[in-house]
Short mmCIF file of N, CA, C and O in Angstrom, two decimals:
data_model
loop_
_atom_site.label_atom_id
_atom_site.label_comp_id
_atom_site.label_asym_id
_atom_site.label_seq_id
_atom_site.Cartn_x
_atom_site.Cartn_y
_atom_site.Cartn_z
N SER A 71 0.93 -1.02 0.10
CA SER A 71 0.00 -0.05 0.14
C SER A 71 0.75 0.80 0.11
O SER A 71 2.08 0.87 0.38
N ALA A 72 0.13 2.26 -0.17
CA ALA A 72 1.16 3.45 -0.22
C ALA A 72 1.56 3.98 0.97
O ALA A 72 2.28 4.50 1.61
N GLY A 73 0.55 3.73 2.21
CA GLY A 73 1.28 3.82 3.88
C GLY A 73 2.85 3.09 4.20
O GLY A 73 3.50 2.98 4.61
N VAL A 74 2.76 1.74 3.45
CA VAL A 74 3.75 1.08 3.82
C VAL A 74 5.15 1.42 2.73
O VAL A 74 6.11 1.84 3.22
N GLU A 75 4.78 2.31 1.68
CA GLU A 75 5.68 2.78 0.90
C GLU A 75 6.25 4.01 1.23
O GLU A 75 7.61 4.45 1.75
N THR A 76 5.39 4.83 2.29
CA THR A 76 5.92 5.51 3.01
C THR A 76 6.17 5.86 3.98
O THR A 76 7.52 6.05 4.47
N SER A 77 6.12 4.53 4.94
CA SER A 77 6.78 4.01 6.06
C SER A 77 8.24 3.39 5.79
O SER A 77 9.20 4.06 6.18
N ILE A 78 8.59 2.99 4.50
CA ILE A 78 9.25 2.26 3.94
C ILE A 78 10.56 3.57 3.47
O ILE A 78 12.00 3.40 3.61
N ALA A 79 10.24 4.23 2.99
CA ALA A 79 10.97 5.44 2.57
C ALA A 79 11.37 6.84 3.90
O ALA A 79 12.17 7.09 3.65
N GLY A 80 10.37 6.54 4.93
CA GLY A 80 10.62 7.11 5.98
C GLY A 80 11.88 6.23 6.84
O GLY A 80 12.61 7.41 7.65
N LEU A 81 11.99 5.53 6.49
CA LEU A 81 13.23 4.73 6.95
C LEU A 81 14.65 5.21 6.16
O LEU A 81 15.77 4.86 6.35
N GLY A 82 14.55 6.14 5.12
CA GLY A 82 15.55 6.54 4.53
C GLY A 82 15.85 5.67 3.23
O GLY A 82 16.79 5.24 2.64
N VAL A 83 14.98 4.25 2.74
CA VAL A 83 14.94 3.49 2.54
C VAL A 83 14.38 3.55 0.65
O VAL A 83 13.36 4.15 0.76
N ALA A 84 15.01 3.88 -0.44
CA ALA A 84 14.57 4.31 -1.52
C ALA A 84 13.40 3.11 -1.90
O ALA A 84 13.75 2.18 -2.08
N THR A 85 12.24 3.73 -2.78
CA THR A 85 11.65 2.72 -3.05
C THR A 85 10.98 3.15 -4.24
O THR A 85 11.65 4.10 -5.10
N TYR A 86 10.95 2.02 -5.05
CA TYR A 86 10.43 2.38 -6.57
C TYR A 86 9.36 1.48 -6.81
O TYR A 86 9.59 0.02 -6.74
N ARG A 87 8.07 1.71 -7.58
CA ARG A 87 6.77 1.23 -7.27
C ARG A 87 6.90 0.30 -8.88
O ARG A 87 6.82 1.43 -9.84
N ILE A 88 6.66 -0.99 -9.17
CA ILE A 88 6.62 -1.14 -11.11
C ILE A 88 5.50 -2.01 -10.16
O ILE A 88 5.25 -2.83 -9.85
N GLY A 89 4.29 -1.74 -11.65
CA GLY A 89 2.86 -2.05 -11.89
C GLY A 89 2.33 -1.43 -12.95
O GLY A 89 2.49 -0.54 -13.42
N GLY A 90 1.82 -2.60 -13.45
CA GLY A 90 0.99 -2.41 -14.38
C GLY A 90 -0.47 -2.86 -14.89
O GLY A 90 -0.68 -2.66 -13.65
N ALA A 91 -1.33 -2.81 -15.77
CA ALA A 91 -2.50 -3.00 -16.02
C ALA A 91 -2.97 -4.00 -15.34
O ALA A 91 -3.94 -4.11 -14.88
N ASN A 92 -1.83 -5.30 -15.76
CA ASN A 92 -2.32 -6.67 -15.25
C ASN A 92 -1.13 -7.41 -14.70
O ASN A 92 0.02 -6.44 -15.21
N ARG A 93 -1.54 -8.42 -14.63
CA ARG A 93 -0.20 -9.34 -14.19
C ARG A 93 0.72 -9.52 -15.26
O ARG A 93 1.98 -9.65 -15.50
N PHE A 94 0.18 -9.62 -16.45
CA PHE A 94 1.07 -9.45 -17.63
C PHE A 94 1.61 -8.60 -18.06
O PHE A 94 3.42 -8.57 -18.42
N ALA A 95 1.41 -7.59 -18.13
CA ALA A 95 2.17 -5.63 -18.22
C ALA A 95 2.96 -5.68 -16.95
O ALA A 95 4.21 -5.57 -17.42
N THR A 96 2.69 -5.94 -15.90
CA THR A 96 3.37 -6.00 -14.63
C THR A 96 5.11 -6.96 -14.50
O THR A 96 6.10 -6.29 -14.67
N ALA A 97 4.77 -7.91 -15.14
CA ALA A 97 5.89 -9.06 -15.66
C ALA A 97 6.58 -8.48 -16.87
O ALA A 97 7.85 -8.44 -16.39
N ALA A 98 6.26 -7.80 -17.29
CA ALA A 98 6.48 -7.35 -18.62
C ALA A 98 7.63 -5.83 -18.07
O ALA A 98 8.58 -5.77 -18.45
N MET A 99 7.14 -5.21 -17.23
CA MET A 99 7.33 -4.09 -16.76
C MET A 99 9.15 -4.41 -15.69
O MET A 99 9.88 -4.13 -15.76
N ILE A 100 8.45 -5.94 -15.28
CA ILE A 100 10.01 -6.40 -14.26
C ILE A 100 11.36 -6.66 -14.70
O ILE A 100 12.11 -6.48 -14.64
N ALA A 101 10.62 -7.44 -16.38
CA ALA A 101 11.79 -7.42 -17.06
C ALA A 101 12.52 -6.75 -17.38
O ALA A 101 13.62 -6.27 -17.93
N ASP A 102 11.75 -5.31 -17.97
CA ASP A 102 12.38 -4.20 -18.44
C ASP A 102 13.60 -3.57 -17.13
O ASP A 102 14.63 -2.72 -17.49
N PHE A 103 12.70 -3.64 -16.02
CA PHE A 103 13.75 -3.11 -14.75
C PHE A 103 14.90 -4.05 -14.96
O PHE A 103 16.21 -3.86 -14.75
N GLU A 104 15.17 -5.53 -14.83
CA GLU A 104 15.75 -6.48 -14.75
C GLU A 104 17.14 -6.34 -15.87
O GLU A 104 18.14 -6.14 -15.68
N THR A 105 16.27 -5.88 -16.94
CA THR A 105 17.53 -5.83 -18.50
C THR A 105 18.09 -4.11 -18.29
O THR A 105 19.14 -4.04 -19.34
N ALA A 106 17.67 -3.48 -17.76
CA ALA A 106 18.52 -2.25 -17.77
C ALA A 106 19.23 -1.63 -17.06
O ALA A 106 19.64 -2.85 -15.97
N ASP A 107 19.92 -1.24 -17.12
CA ASP A 107 21.79 -0.73 -16.88
C ASP A 107 21.49 -0.61 -15.25
O ASP A 107 20.29 0.00 -14.42
N SER A 108 22.27 -1.09 -14.67
CA SER A 108 22.48 -1.04 -13.26
C SER A 108 22.77 0.48 -12.63
O SER A 108 22.80 1.08 -11.35
N SER A 109 23.32 1.30 -13.66
CA SER A 109 23.78 2.76 -13.01
C SER A 109 22.22 3.30 -13.47
O SER A 109 21.73 3.67 -14.60
N ALA A 110 22.19 4.13 -11.87
CA ALA A 110 21.07 5.05 -11.87
C ALA A 110 21.37 6.44 -12.26
O ALA A 110 22.80 6.83 -12.12
N THR A 111 20.70 7.20 -12.89
CA THR A 111 21.20 8.53 -13.51
C THR A 111 20.28 9.20 -12.99
O THR A 111 19.13 8.90 -12.41
N ALA A 112 19.95 10.69 -13.33
CA ALA A 112 19.21 12.06 -13.01
C ALA A 112 17.48 11.35 -13.43
O ALA A 112 16.89 11.74 -12.67
N THR A 113 17.52 10.62 -14.43
CA THR A 113 16.04 10.47 -15.13
C THR A 113 15.59 9.01 -14.79
O THR A 113 15.08 8.38 -15.15
N THR A 114 16.61 8.23 -14.54
CA THR A 114 16.25 6.62 -14.07
C THR A 114 16.63 5.66 -12.95
O THR A 114 17.61 6.57 -12.09
N THR A 115 15.88 5.66 -12.21
CA THR A 115 16.68 4.71 -11.14
C THR A 115 17.59 3.45 -11.15
O THR A 115 18.02 2.78 -10.20
N GLY A 116 17.62 2.78 -12.48
CA GLY A 116 18.64 1.93 -12.93
C GLY A 116 18.26 0.54 -12.54
O GLY A 116 16.57 0.83 -11.61
N GLY A 117 18.45 -0.33 -13.15
CA GLY A 117 17.62 -2.06 -12.72
C GLY A 117 18.60 -2.38 -12.38
O GLY A 117 19.83 -2.52 -11.86
N LEU A 118 18.66 -3.64 -12.69
CA LEU A 118 19.53 -5.15 -12.41
C LEU A 118 20.71 -5.43 -13.14
O LEU A 118 21.52 -6.23 -12.99
N GLY A 119 20.77 -4.77 -14.35
CA GLY A 119 21.31 -5.12 -15.40
C GLY A 119 21.96 -6.42 -15.71
O GLY A 119 23.22 -6.72 -16.18
N PHE A 120 20.63 -7.20 -16.23
CA PHE A 120 20.68 -8.42 -16.77
C PHE A 120 21.58 -8.63 -18.21
O PHE A 120 21.08 -7.11 -18.77
N ASP A 121 22.03 -8.89 -18.53
CA ASP A 121 22.76 -8.99 -19.65
C ASP A 121 22.47 -10.00 -20.89
O ASP A 121 23.08 -11.02 -20.30
N SER A 122 21.89 -9.59 -21.66
CA SER A 122 21.20 -10.59 -22.60
C SER A 122 22.58 -11.32 -23.59
O SER A 122 22.50 -11.85 -24.24
N ASN A 123 24.07 -10.74 -23.20
CA ASN A 123 25.22 -11.17 -23.57
C ASN A 123 25.96 -11.95 -23.14
O ASN A 123 26.87 -12.81 -23.46
N SER A 124 25.44 -12.43 -21.45
CA SER A 124 26.06 -13.04 -20.83
C SER A 124 25.77 -14.71 -21.37
O SER A 124 25.02 -14.86 -21.67
N GLU A 125 26.84 -15.78 -20.89
CA GLU A 125 26.44 -16.99 -21.22
C GLU A 125 25.19 -17.53 -20.72
O GLU A 125 24.97 -16.86 -19.29
N GLY A 126 23.94 -18.09 -21.23
CA GLY A 126 22.73 -18.64 -20.33
C GLY A 126 21.47 -16.99 -20.59
O GLY A 126 20.61 -17.79 -20.98
N SER A 127 22.37 -16.29 -20.86
CA SER A 127 21.08 -15.10 -20.64
C SER A 127 20.29 -14.71 -22.05
O SER A 127 19.69 -13.65 -21.79
N GLU A 128 20.54 -15.15 -22.91
CA GLU A 128 19.99 -15.30 -24.43
C GLU A 128 19.05 -15.88 -23.99
O GLU A 128 18.23 -15.99 -25.29
N THR A 129 18.22 -16.64 -22.81
CA THR A 129 17.17 -16.96 -22.76
C THR A 129 16.19 -16.32 -21.83
O THR A 129 16.22 -15.49 -21.02
N ALA A 130 14.99 -16.80 -22.40
CA ALA A 130 13.34 -15.88 -21.29
C ALA A 130 12.77 -17.13 -21.13
O ALA A 130 12.88 -17.89 -21.73
N PHE A 131 12.44 -17.04 -19.70
CA PHE A 131 11.91 -17.85 -19.08
C PHE A 131 9.92 -17.79 -19.41
O PHE A 131 10.11 -16.28 -19.17
N LEU A 132 9.22 -18.15 -19.12
CA LEU A 132 7.68 -18.40 -19.46
C LEU A 132 7.00 -18.94 -18.76
O LEU A 132 7.01 -20.00 -19.15
N ALA A 133 6.24 -18.19 -17.97
CA ALA A 133 5.58 -18.66 -17.05
C ALA A 133 4.03 -18.80 -16.90
O ALA A 133 3.69 -17.52 -17.33
N THR A 134 2.67 -19.26 -16.45
CA THR A 134 1.79 -19.30 -16.52
C THR A 134 1.32 -17.48 -15.10
O THR A 134 2.23 -18.04 -14.31
N GLY A 135 0.66 -17.05 -15.67
CA GLY A 135 -0.15 -15.78 -15.00
C GLY A 135 -0.76 -16.35 -14.18
O GLY A 135 -1.73 -15.53 -13.37
N LEU A 136 -1.31 -17.64 -13.73
CA LEU A 136 -2.52 -17.71 -13.20
C LEU A 136 -2.23 -18.23 -12.33
O LEU A 136 -3.10 -18.57 -11.02
N ASP A 137 -1.17 -18.95 -11.61
CA ASP A 137 -0.57 -19.50 -10.71
C ASP A 137 1.19 -19.25 -10.40
O ASP A 137 1.82 -18.74 -11.45
N PHE A 138 1.25 -19.01 -9.03
CA PHE A 138 2.68 -18.65 -9.18
C PHE A 138 3.98 -19.62 -8.73
O PHE A 138 5.07 -19.52 -9.00
N ALA A 139 3.17 -20.95 -8.81
CA ALA A 139 4.12 -22.44 -8.13
C ALA A 139 5.48 -22.65 -9.74
O ALA A 139 6.73 -22.28 -8.75
N ASP A 140 5.14 -22.37 -10.41
CA ASP A 140 6.43 -22.65 -11.48
C ASP A 140 7.29 -21.35 -11.80
O ASP A 140 8.85 -21.62 -11.74
N ALA A 141 6.71 -20.07 -11.95
CA ALA A 141 7.92 -18.92 -11.73
C ALA A 141 8.34 -19.03 -10.62
O ALA A 141 9.75 -18.73 -10.57
N LEU A 142 7.93 -19.14 -9.42
CA LEU A 142 8.45 -18.89 -8.05
C LEU A 142 9.87 -20.05 -8.15
O LEU A 142 10.22 -20.01 -7.73
N ALA A 143 9.20 -21.07 -8.72
CA ALA A 143 10.50 -22.43 -8.60
C ALA A 143 11.69 -21.73 -9.64
O ALA A 143 12.29 -22.62 -9.77
N GLY A 144 10.96 -21.35 -10.52
CA GLY A 144 12.09 -21.02 -11.88
C GLY A 144 13.15 -19.47 -11.24
O GLY A 144 13.72 -19.95 -11.86
N ALA A 145 12.46 -18.83 -10.37
CA ALA A 145 13.27 -17.75 -10.10
C ALA A 145 14.88 -17.88 -10.16
O ALA A 145 15.76 -17.43 -10.63
N PRO A 146 15.32 -18.65 -9.04
CA PRO A 146 16.55 -18.80 -9.01
C PRO A 146 16.97 -19.30 -10.44
O PRO A 146 18.54 -19.00 -10.70
N LEU A 147 16.68 -20.06 -11.13
CA LEU A 147 17.19 -20.31 -12.68
C LEU A 147 17.47 -19.42 -13.12
O LEU A 147 18.47 -18.74 -13.69
N ALA A 148 16.46 -18.64 -13.29
CA ALA A 148 16.20 -17.44 -14.15
C ALA A 148 17.20 -16.26 -13.48
O ALA A 148 17.91 -15.83 -14.48
N GLY A 149 17.23 -15.75 -12.41
CA GLY A 149 18.00 -14.94 -12.29
C GLY A 149 19.33 -15.32 -11.91
O GLY A 149 20.18 -14.37 -12.33
N GLY A 150 19.95 -16.49 -11.74
CA GLY A 150 21.33 -16.95 -11.72
C GLY A 150 21.58 -16.72 -13.38
O GLY A 150 22.80 -16.25 -13.28
N SER A 151 21.14 -16.89 -14.28
CA SER A 151 21.29 -16.97 -15.81
C SER A 151 21.14 -15.50 -16.29
O SER A 151 21.71 -15.20 -17.17
N GLY A 152 20.64 -14.51 -14.89
CA GLY A 152 20.55 -13.31 -15.91
C GLY A 152 19.28 -13.06 -16.48
O GLY A 152 19.30 -12.79 -17.64
N SER A 153 18.37 -13.89 -16.84
CA SER A 153 17.58 -14.15 -17.41
C SER A 153 15.64 -13.32 -16.84
O SER A 153 15.80 -14.38 -15.61
N PRO A 154 15.16 -12.84 -17.41
CA PRO A 154 13.31 -12.48 -17.21
C PRO A 154 12.64 -13.74 -17.15
O PRO A 154 12.79 -14.67 -18.23
N ILE A 155 11.82 -13.72 -16.25
CA ILE A 155 10.28 -14.59 -16.51
C ILE A 155 9.26 -13.85 -16.74
O ILE A 155 8.87 -12.48 -15.95
N LEU A 156 8.87 -14.07 -18.18
CA LEU A 156 7.63 -13.53 -18.67
C LEU A 156 6.25 -14.48 -17.80
O LEU A 156 6.51 -15.27 -17.77
N LEU A 157 5.32 -13.59 -17.61
CA LEU A 157 4.00 -14.41 -17.43
C LEU A 157 3.23 -14.24 -19.39
O LEU A 157 2.86 -13.83 -19.63
N THR A 158 2.62 -15.83 -19.29
CA THR A 158 1.00 -15.53 -19.56
C THR A 158 0.01 -16.45 -19.14
O THR A 158 -0.13 -16.63 -18.58
N ASN A 159 -1.16 -16.11 -20.53
CA ASN A 159 -2.23 -16.75 -20.23
C ASN A 159 -1.66 -18.81 -20.32
O ASN A 159 -1.13 -18.85 -21.47
N PRO A 160 -1.95 -19.30 -19.88
CA PRO A 160 -1.73 -21.08 -20.30
C PRO A 160 -1.95 -21.29 -21.89
O PRO A 160 -0.89 -22.29 -21.95
N THR A 161 -3.04 -21.21 -22.18
CA THR A 161 -3.36 -21.61 -23.72
C THR A 161 -2.73 -20.62 -24.94
O THR A 161 -2.41 -21.03 -26.03
N THR A 162 -2.57 -19.28 -24.47
CA THR A 162 -2.27 -18.19 -25.67
C THR A 162 -1.31 -17.40 -25.26
O THR A 162 -1.46 -17.12 -24.14
N LEU A 163 -0.34 -16.92 -25.59
CA LEU A 163 0.43 -15.69 -25.24
C LEU A 163 0.09 -14.45 -25.16
O LEU A 163 -0.99 -14.05 -25.90
N SER A 164 -0.01 -14.19 -24.07
CA SER A 164 -0.33 -12.77 -23.47
C SER A 164 -0.14 -11.50 -24.39
O SER A 164 1.01 -11.69 -24.86
N PRO A 165 -0.80 -10.43 -24.79
CA PRO A 165 -0.43 -9.63 -25.60
C PRO A 165 0.79 -8.75 -25.42
O PRO A 165 1.79 -8.42 -25.31
N GLU A 166 0.43 -8.38 -23.80
CA GLU A 166 1.75 -7.75 -23.21
C GLU A 166 3.23 -8.56 -23.51
O GLU A 166 4.19 -8.04 -23.75
N THR A 167 2.77 -9.85 -23.35
CA THR A 167 4.22 -10.84 -23.08
C THR A 167 4.75 -11.01 -24.83
O THR A 167 6.13 -10.48 -24.95
N MET A 168 3.95 -10.64 -25.81
CA MET A 168 4.20 -11.24 -27.16
C MET A 168 4.98 -9.45 -27.78
O MET A 168 5.83 -9.63 -28.06
N THR A 169 4.26 -8.36 -26.87
CA THR A 169 4.87 -6.99 -27.44
C THR A 169 6.37 -7.04 -26.72
O THR A 169 7.08 -7.25 -27.56
N TRP A 170 6.42 -7.68 -25.75
CA TRP A 170 7.89 -7.35 -24.60
C TRP A 170 9.08 -8.61 -25.34
O TRP A 170 9.99 -7.59 -25.92
N LEU A 171 8.47 -9.13 -25.95
CA LEU A 171 9.58 -10.67 -27.01
C LEU A 171 10.09 -10.00 -27.69
O LEU A 171 10.90 -10.19 -28.26
N SER A 172 8.60 -9.61 -28.71
CA SER A 172 8.79 -8.68 -30.01
C SER A 172 10.04 -7.67 -29.82
O SER A 172 10.83 -7.06 -30.84
N ALA A 173 9.52 -6.68 -28.94
CA ALA A 173 10.62 -5.46 -28.96
C ALA A 173 12.08 -5.81 -28.34
O ALA A 173 13.10 -5.43 -28.42
N HIS A 174 12.37 -7.12 -27.84
CA HIS A 174 13.88 -7.72 -27.08
C HIS A 174 14.18 -8.69 -28.31
O HIS A 174 14.47 -9.79 -27.74
N ASP A 175 13.79 -8.85 -29.39
CA ASP A 175 13.68 -10.49 -30.24
C ASP A 175 15.78 -10.57 -30.50
O ASP A 175 15.96 -11.28 -30.71
N ALA A 176 16.41 -9.13 -30.71
CA ALA A 176 17.63 -9.13 -30.75
C ALA A 176 18.59 -9.72 -29.74
O ALA A 176 19.54 -10.02 -29.46
N ASN A 177 18.05 -9.47 -28.17
CA ASN A 177 18.24 -10.07 -27.56
C ASN A 177 18.50 -11.47 -26.87
O ASN A 177 18.86 -12.10 -25.74
N TYR A 178 17.33 -12.38 -27.15
CA TYR A 178 17.15 -13.32 -26.65
C TYR A 178 16.86 -14.42 -27.79
O TYR A 178 15.87 -14.20 -28.86
N SER A 179 17.49 -15.79 -27.83
CA SER A 179 16.88 -16.73 -28.83
C SER A 179 16.50 -17.89 -28.62
O SER A 179 15.58 -18.03 -29.28
N THR A 180 15.95 -17.81 -27.47
CA THR A 180 14.90 -18.90 -26.87
C THR A 180 14.32 -18.49 -25.56
O THR A 180 14.38 -17.72 -24.84
N VAL A 181 12.74 -19.03 -26.10
CA VAL A 181 12.56 -18.90 -24.70
C VAL A 181 11.94 -20.11 -24.37
O VAL A 181 11.24 -21.39 -25.04
N ILE A 182 12.26 -20.38 -22.58
CA ILE A 182 11.37 -21.83 -22.16
C ILE A 182 10.31 -21.84 -21.49
O ILE A 182 10.30 -21.02 -20.54
N GLY A 183 9.46 -22.51 -21.36
CA GLY A 183 8.35 -22.98 -20.78
C GLY A 183 8.87 -23.08 -19.12
O GLY A 183 9.34 -24.49 -19.29
N LEU A 184 8.10 -22.53 -18.04
CA LEU A 184 8.32 -23.52 -16.74
C LEU A 184 7.30 -24.22 -16.57
O LEU A 184 5.97 -23.21 -16.34
N GLY A 185 7.24 -25.32 -16.31
CA GLY A 185 6.00 -26.18 -15.83
C GLY A 185 5.29 -26.76 -17.42
O GLY A 185 6.11 -27.03 -18.17
N LEU A 186 4.31 -27.86 -16.80
CA LEU A 186 4.04 -28.95 -18.50
C LEU A 186 2.99 -27.84 -18.88
O LEU A 186 2.94 -26.61 -18.79
N ALA A 187 2.72 -28.49 -19.90
CA ALA A 187 1.66 -27.93 -20.84
C ALA A 187 0.50 -27.48 -20.32
O ALA A 187 -0.30 -26.33 -21.17
N GLY A 188 0.01 -27.90 -19.28
CA GLY A 188 -1.31 -27.24 -18.48
C GLY A 188 -0.93 -25.89 -17.86
O GLY A 188 -1.62 -25.32 -17.94
N ALA A 189 -0.04 -25.61 -17.92
CA ALA A 189 0.49 -24.63 -17.32
C ALA A 189 0.66 -23.43 -18.05
O ALA A 189 0.66 -21.95 -18.55
N VAL A 190 2.04 -23.75 -19.27
CA VAL A 190 2.23 -23.07 -20.76
C VAL A 190 1.94 -24.05 -21.49
O VAL A 190 3.03 -24.82 -22.24
N SER A 191 1.33 -23.91 -22.37
CA SER A 191 1.06 -24.61 -23.57
C SER A 191 2.25 -24.64 -24.88
O SER A 191 2.68 -23.54 -25.00
N ASN A 192 1.80 -25.69 -25.19
CA ASN A 192 2.59 -25.53 -26.64
C ASN A 192 2.66 -24.72 -27.39
O ASN A 192 3.22 -23.79 -28.08
N ALA A 193 1.44 -23.87 -27.92
CA ALA A 193 1.12 -23.17 -28.35
C ALA A 193 1.42 -21.84 -28.34
O ALA A 193 2.13 -21.01 -28.64
N ALA A 194 1.28 -21.54 -26.80
CA ALA A 194 1.92 -20.17 -26.16
C ALA A 194 3.71 -19.92 -26.36
O ALA A 194 3.64 -18.93 -26.53
N LEU A 195 3.96 -20.77 -26.47
CA LEU A 195 5.37 -20.85 -25.86
C LEU A 195 5.91 -21.33 -27.39
O LEU A 195 7.29 -20.50 -27.72
N ASN A 196 5.59 -21.75 -28.66
CA ASN A 196 6.08 -21.68 -29.84
C ASN A 196 5.86 -20.19 -30.23
O ASN A 196 6.51 -19.59 -30.89
N ALA A 197 4.31 -19.30 -29.66
CA ALA A 197 4.29 -17.94 -30.14
C ALA A 197 5.34 -17.34 -29.99
O ALA A 197 5.81 -16.25 -30.58
N ALA A 198 6.17 -17.39 -28.11
CA ALA A 198 6.95 -17.15 -27.60
C ALA A 198 7.99 -17.05 -28.46
O ALA A 198 8.98 -15.94 -28.75
N ASN A 199 8.61 -18.24 -28.80
CA ASN A 199 10.02 -18.51 -29.43
C ASN A 199 9.73 -17.67 -31.28
O ASN A 199 10.61 -17.70 -31.55
N ALA A 200 8.35 -17.49 -31.23
CA ALA A 200 8.22 -17.01 -32.62
C ALA A 200 8.27 -16.06 -32.61
O ALA A 200 9.44 -14.84 -33.31
N ALA A 201 8.04 -15.19 -31.58
CA ALA A 201 8.12 -13.59 -31.42
C ALA A 201 9.81 -12.85 -31.24
O ALA A 201 10.21 -12.34 -31.68
N VAL A 202 10.80 -14.11 -30.68
CA VAL A 202 12.12 -14.11 -30.61
C VAL A 202 12.84 -14.02 -31.79
O VAL A 202 13.63 -13.76 -32.04
N ALA A 203 12.35 -15.09 -32.59
CA ALA A 203 12.48 -15.34 -33.53
C ALA A 203 12.96 -14.50 -34.86
O ALA A 203 12.74 -14.40 -36.17
N GLY A 204 11.84 -13.35 -34.43
CA GLY A 204 11.69 -12.08 -35.28
C GLY A 204 10.59 -12.16 -36.07
O GLY A 204 9.87 -11.60 -36.99
N GLY A 205 8.87 -13.06 -35.80
CA GLY A 205 7.99 -13.18 -36.25
C GLY A 205 7.13 -13.74 -35.59
O GLY A 205 5.91 -14.31 -36.18
#
């Protein structure tokens, strides 16, 4: 809540709120934060500096946005390799995720689904991989 944010700021800790219109947009915004340069400037807060040129980080991960377990379990793998986790509807690739992948297709060559086909269908995974392939 705004009250919690104010309390944290009162402790002298900088806060930065990330939130989109829905969970898929929020995940895309978090992916932007993860891949942003880690140096703060006068106009940016800085990001985590995930580098798509590092070993393993040319991969993005895809998890269902309807449950948390697969994304939670995949977070150490994704974070350790400097790769974002995006969310999708189980049966079709969410528009927000498609937009993010298409905008970053030069940086990613593979999208790996987290969970079985009931969590991320082959159709959603294929659409995600087509997006990073430029089509």
